[in-house]
Tab-separated table of C-alpha atoms in Angstrom:
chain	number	residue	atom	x	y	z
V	186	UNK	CA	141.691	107.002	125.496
V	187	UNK	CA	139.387	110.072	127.054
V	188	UNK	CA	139.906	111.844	123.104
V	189	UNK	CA	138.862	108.685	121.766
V	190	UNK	CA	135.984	108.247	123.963
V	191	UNK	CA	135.244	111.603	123.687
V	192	UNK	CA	135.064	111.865	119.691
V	193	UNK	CA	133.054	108.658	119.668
V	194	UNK	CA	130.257	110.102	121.739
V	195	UNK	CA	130.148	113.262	119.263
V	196	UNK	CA	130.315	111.843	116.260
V	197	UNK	CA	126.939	109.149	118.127
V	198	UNK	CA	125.436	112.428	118.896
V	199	UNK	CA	125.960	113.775	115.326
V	200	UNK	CA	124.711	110.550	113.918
V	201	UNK	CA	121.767	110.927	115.948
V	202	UNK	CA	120.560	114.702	114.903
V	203	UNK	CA	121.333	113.802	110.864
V	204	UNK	CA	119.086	110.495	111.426
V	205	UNK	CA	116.775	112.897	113.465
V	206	UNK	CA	116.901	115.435	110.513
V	207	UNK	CA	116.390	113.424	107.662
V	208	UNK	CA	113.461	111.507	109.382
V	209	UNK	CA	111.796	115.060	109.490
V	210	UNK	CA	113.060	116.015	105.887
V	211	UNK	CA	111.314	112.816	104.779
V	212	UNK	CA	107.873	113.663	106.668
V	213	UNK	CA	108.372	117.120	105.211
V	214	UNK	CA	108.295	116.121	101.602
V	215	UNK	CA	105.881	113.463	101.674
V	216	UNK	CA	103.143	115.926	103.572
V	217	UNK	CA	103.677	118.834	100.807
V	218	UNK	CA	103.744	116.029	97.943
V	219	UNK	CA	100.396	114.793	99.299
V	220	UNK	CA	98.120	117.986	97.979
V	221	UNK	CA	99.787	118.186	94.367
V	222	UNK	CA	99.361	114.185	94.174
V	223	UNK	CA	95.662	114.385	95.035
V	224	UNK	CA	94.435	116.831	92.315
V	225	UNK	CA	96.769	114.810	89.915
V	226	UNK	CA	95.228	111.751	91.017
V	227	UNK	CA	91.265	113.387	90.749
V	228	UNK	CA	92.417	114.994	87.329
V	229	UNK	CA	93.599	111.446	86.053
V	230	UNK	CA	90.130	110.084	87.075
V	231	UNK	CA	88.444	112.669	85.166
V	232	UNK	CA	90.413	111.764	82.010
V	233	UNK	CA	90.291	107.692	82.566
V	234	UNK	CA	85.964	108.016	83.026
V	235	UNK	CA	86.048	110.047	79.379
V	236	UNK	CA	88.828	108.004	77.859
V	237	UNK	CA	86.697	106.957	75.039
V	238	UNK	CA	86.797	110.518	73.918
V	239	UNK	CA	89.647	110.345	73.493
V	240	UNK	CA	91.841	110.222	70.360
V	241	UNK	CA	93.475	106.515	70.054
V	242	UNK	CA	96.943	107.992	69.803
V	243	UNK	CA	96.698	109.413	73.079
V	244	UNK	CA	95.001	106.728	75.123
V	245	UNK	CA	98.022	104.331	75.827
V	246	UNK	CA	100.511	108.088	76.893
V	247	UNK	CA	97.671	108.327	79.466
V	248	UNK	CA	97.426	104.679	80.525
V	249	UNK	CA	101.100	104.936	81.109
V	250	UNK	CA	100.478	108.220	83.061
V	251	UNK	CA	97.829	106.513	85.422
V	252	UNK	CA	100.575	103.874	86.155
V	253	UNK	CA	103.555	106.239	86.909
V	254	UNK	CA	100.860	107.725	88.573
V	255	UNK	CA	99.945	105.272	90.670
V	256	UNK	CA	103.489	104.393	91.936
V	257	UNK	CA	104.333	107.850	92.795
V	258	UNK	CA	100.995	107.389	95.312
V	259	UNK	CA	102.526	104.485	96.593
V	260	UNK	CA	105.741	106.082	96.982
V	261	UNK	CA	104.294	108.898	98.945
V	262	UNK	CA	102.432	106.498	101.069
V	263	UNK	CA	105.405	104.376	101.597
V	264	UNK	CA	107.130	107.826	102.464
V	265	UNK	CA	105.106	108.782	105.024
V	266	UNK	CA	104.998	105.283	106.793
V	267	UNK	CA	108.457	105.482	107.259
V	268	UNK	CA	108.721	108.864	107.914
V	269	UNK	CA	106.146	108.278	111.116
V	270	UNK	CA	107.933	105.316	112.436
V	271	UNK	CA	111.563	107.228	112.137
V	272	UNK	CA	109.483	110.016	114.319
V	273	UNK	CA	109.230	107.207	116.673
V	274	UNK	CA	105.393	106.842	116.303
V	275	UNK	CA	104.287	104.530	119.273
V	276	UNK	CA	101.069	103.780	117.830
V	277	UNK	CA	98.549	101.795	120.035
V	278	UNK	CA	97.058	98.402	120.402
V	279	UNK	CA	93.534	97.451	120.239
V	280	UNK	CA	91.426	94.385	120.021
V	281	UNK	CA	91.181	93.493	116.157
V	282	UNK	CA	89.234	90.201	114.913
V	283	UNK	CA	92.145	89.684	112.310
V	284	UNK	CA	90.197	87.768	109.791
V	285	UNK	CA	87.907	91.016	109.121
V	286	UNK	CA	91.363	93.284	109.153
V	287	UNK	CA	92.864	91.208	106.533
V	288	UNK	CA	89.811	90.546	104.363
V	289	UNK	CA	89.081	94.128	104.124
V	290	UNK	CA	92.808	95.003	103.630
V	291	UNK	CA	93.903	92.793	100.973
V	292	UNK	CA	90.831	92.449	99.159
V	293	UNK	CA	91.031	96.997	98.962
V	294	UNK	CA	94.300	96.245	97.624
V	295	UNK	CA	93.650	93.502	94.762
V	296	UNK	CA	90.373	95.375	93.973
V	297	UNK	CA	88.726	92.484	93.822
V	298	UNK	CA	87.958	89.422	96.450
V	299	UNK	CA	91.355	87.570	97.447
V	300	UNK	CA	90.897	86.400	100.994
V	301	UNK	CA	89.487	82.999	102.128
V	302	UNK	CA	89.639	82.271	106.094
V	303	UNK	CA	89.783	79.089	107.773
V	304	UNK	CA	86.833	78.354	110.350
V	305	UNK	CA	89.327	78.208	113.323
V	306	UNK	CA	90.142	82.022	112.400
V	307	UNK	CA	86.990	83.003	111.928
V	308	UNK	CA	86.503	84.428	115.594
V	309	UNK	CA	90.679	84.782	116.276
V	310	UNK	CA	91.177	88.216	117.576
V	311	UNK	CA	94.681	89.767	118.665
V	312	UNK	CA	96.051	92.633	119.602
V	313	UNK	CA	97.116	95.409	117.338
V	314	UNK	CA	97.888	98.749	115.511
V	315	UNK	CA	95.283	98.702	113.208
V	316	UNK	CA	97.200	101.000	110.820
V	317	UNK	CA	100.553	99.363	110.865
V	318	UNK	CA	98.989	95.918	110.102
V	319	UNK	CA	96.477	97.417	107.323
V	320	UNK	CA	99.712	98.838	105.708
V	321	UNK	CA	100.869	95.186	105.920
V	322	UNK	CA	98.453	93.358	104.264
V	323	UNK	CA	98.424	96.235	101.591
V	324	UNK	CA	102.171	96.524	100.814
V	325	UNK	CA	102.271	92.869	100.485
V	326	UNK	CA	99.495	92.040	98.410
V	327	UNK	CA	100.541	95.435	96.207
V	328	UNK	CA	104.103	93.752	96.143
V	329	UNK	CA	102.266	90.470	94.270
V	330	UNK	CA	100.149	92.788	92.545
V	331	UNK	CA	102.857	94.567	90.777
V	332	UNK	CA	105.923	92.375	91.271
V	333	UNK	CA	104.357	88.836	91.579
V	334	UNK	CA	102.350	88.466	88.122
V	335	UNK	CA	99.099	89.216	90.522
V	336	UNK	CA	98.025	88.031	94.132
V	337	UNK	CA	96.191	84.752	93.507
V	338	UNK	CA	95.309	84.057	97.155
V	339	UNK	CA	95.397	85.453	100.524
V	340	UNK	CA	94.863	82.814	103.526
V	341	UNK	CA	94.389	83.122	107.333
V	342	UNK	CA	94.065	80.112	109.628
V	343	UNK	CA	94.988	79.907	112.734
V	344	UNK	CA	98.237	78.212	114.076
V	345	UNK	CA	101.813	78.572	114.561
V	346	UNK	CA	102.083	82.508	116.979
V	347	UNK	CA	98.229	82.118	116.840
V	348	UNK	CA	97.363	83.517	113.164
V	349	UNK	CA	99.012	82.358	110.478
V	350	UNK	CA	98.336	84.720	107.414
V	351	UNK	CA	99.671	83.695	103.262
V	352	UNK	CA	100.240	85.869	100.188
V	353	UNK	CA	100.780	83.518	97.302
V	354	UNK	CA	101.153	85.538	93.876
V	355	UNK	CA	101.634	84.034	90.560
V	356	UNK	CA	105.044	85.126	89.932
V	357	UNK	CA	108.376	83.350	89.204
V	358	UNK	CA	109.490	83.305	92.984
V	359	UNK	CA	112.194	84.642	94.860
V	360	UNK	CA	115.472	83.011	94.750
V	361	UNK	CA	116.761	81.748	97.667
V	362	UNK	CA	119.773	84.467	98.207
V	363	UNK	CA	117.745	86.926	98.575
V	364	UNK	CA	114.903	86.135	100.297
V	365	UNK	CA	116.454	88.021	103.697
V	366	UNK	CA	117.203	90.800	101.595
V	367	UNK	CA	114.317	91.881	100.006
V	368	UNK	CA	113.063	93.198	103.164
V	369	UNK	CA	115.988	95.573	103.615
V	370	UNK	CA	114.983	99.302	103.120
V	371	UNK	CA	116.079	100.309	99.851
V	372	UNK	CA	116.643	96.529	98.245
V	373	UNK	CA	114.798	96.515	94.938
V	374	UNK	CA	113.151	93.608	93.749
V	375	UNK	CA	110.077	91.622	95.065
V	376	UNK	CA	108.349	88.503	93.524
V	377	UNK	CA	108.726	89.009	89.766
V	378	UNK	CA	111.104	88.271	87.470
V	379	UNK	CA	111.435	91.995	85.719
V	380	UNK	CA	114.789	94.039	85.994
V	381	UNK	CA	115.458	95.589	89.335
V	382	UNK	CA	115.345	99.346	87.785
V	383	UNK	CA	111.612	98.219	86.778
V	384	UNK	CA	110.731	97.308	90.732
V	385	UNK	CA	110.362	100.576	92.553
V	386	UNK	CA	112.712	101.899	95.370
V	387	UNK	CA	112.599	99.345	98.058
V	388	UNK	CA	110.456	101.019	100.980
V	389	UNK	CA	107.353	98.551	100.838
V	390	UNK	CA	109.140	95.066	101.726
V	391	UNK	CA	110.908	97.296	104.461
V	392	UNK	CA	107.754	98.627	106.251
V	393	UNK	CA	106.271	95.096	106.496
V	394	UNK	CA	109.048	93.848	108.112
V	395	UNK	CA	109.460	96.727	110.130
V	396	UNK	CA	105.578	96.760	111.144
V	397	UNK	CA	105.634	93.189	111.317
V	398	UNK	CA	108.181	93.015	114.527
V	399	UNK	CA	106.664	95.857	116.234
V	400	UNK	CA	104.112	93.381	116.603
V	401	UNK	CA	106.147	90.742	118.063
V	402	UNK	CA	105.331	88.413	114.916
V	403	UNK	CA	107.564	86.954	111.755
V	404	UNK	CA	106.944	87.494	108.263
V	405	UNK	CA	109.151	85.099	105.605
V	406	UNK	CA	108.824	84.422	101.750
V	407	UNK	CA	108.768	80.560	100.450
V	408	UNK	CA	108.097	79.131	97.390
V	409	UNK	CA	104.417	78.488	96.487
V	410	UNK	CA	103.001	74.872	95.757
V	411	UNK	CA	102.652	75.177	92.042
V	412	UNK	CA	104.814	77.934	91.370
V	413	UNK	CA	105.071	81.316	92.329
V	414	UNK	CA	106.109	82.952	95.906
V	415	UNK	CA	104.356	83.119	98.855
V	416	UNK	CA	104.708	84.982	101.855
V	417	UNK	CA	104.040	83.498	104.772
V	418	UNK	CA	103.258	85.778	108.218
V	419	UNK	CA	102.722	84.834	111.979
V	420	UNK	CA	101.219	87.023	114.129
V	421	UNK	CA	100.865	86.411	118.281
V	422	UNK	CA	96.991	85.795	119.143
C-alpha cells in the first residue's frame, strides 16, 4: 500500500511541474509572438488604407490575409489569457458600474453600437476584475461576430445574481448536446453552422467560462426568440 501511495504522490507531483511547465511554455510563446504580430498587423493597415492601388487580382489574397490575420491576433490574445490564469493570476476587484464596462466592451468588439441597457441597470455597479470581464464581453460578442452570422444585440438589465447581461447573434443556434461543451477548452464550434475545422481552436468559449466563475456568476447559451443563439450571463451585484 506505502509503494502505491508513494507512486501516486510522484506521479501528482509530476503532473503538477508539466502543468506548471506548459503554463509557462504557453506565456512564453504568446509574449515573443506579440512583437512579430504587431508590425504584421501595422503593415496590413498600411496595405488595407492603399488597397485601391492595388491591382484587382491581388485585393481578395490580401483580404484573406487581414482575416487569417486577424484570428492569429485573437489567438495570441486568447493565449495569453490563459496563459495568466494557469500562472495563477489573482487579479483584483474594484467597483465597476457594469452597464459602462459592457457598453464600451462589446460595442469595441462589434465595431459598431450593440448595447442597449435597461433603466434599472443604468446605475448597477458590482464588483470586479475589470480585465477578466472586458475579455468576457469581447470573446463573446467576437464568438457571434465570427461564429454567430453577427452579434445583433447585447442587453443588460438588472435581475436574477443582480445583472443579467445577453448576447443574441443571428446565427443558426447551438444544438442542445452541446451547449455544456462548447465552453470546454479546446471544443471547437460556437454559434454558427460552418464545419468545426472552420471555427478556430476552442480557447475563447473556455476563458469566458473560466472568467465568468472567478466571479462567482453563470454564463449559459439558449436559443434566441426569432432564431439564432443567445447567451445569457449573471453576474452577483
Amino acid at each position: 500500500m506505502s509503494a502505491l501511495v508513494r507512486s501516486a504522490n510522484r506521479t501528482a507531483v509530476n503532473l503538477e511541474q508539466y502543468v506548471a511547465a506548459d503554463a509557462r511554455f504557453a506565456a512564453d510563446i504568446s509574449h515573443e509572438l506579440r512583437t512579430p504580430l504587431m508590425t504584421m498587423l501595422n503593415s496590413m493597415e498600411l496595405i488595407h488604407n492603399h488597397r485601391d492601388e492595388l491591382p484587382a487580382a491581388v485585393r481578395e489574397p490580401v483580404e484573406l490575409l487581414g482575416e487569417d490575420l486577424e484570428r492569429f491576433r485573437r489567438l495570441v490574445v486568447d493565449l495569453l489569457e490563459i496563459s495568466r490564469d494557469d500562472e495563477g493570476d489573482e487579479g483584483s476587484r474594484e467597483t465597476v458600474r457594469i452597464a459602462d464596462l459592457i457598453r464600451a466592451a462589446a460595442d469595441a468588439a462589434a465595431g459598431r453600437p450593440v448595447t442597449e441597457v435597461a433603466s434599472d441597470a443604468a446605475v448597477l455597479s458590482l464588483k470586479a476584475d475589470k480585465r477578466r470581464l472586458e475579455r468576457v464581453v469581447a470573446n463573446l460578442v467576437e464568438n457571434a461576430e465570427g461564429h454567430g452570422g453577427g452579434c445583433e444585440r447585447v442587453s443588460v438589465a438588472a435581475g436574477g445574481l443582480g445583472a443579467i447581461i445577453q448576447f443574441d447573434d443571428a446565427g443558426p443556434g447551438v444544438p442542445i448536446a452541446d451547449r455544456d461543451r462548447i465552453f470546454e477548452r479546446f471544443r471547437r464550434g460556437g454559434s454558427g453552422g460552418r464545419p468545426a475545422q472552420d471555427r478556430g481552436i476552442g480557447l475563447g468559449l473556455s476563458i469566458v467560462a473560466r472568467h465568468v466563475a472567478w466571479h462567482n456568476g453563470t454564463i449559459r447559451v439558449e436559443d434566441r426568440p426569432g432564431g439564432g443563439a443567445r447567451f445569457v450571463l449573471e453576474l452577483p451585484a
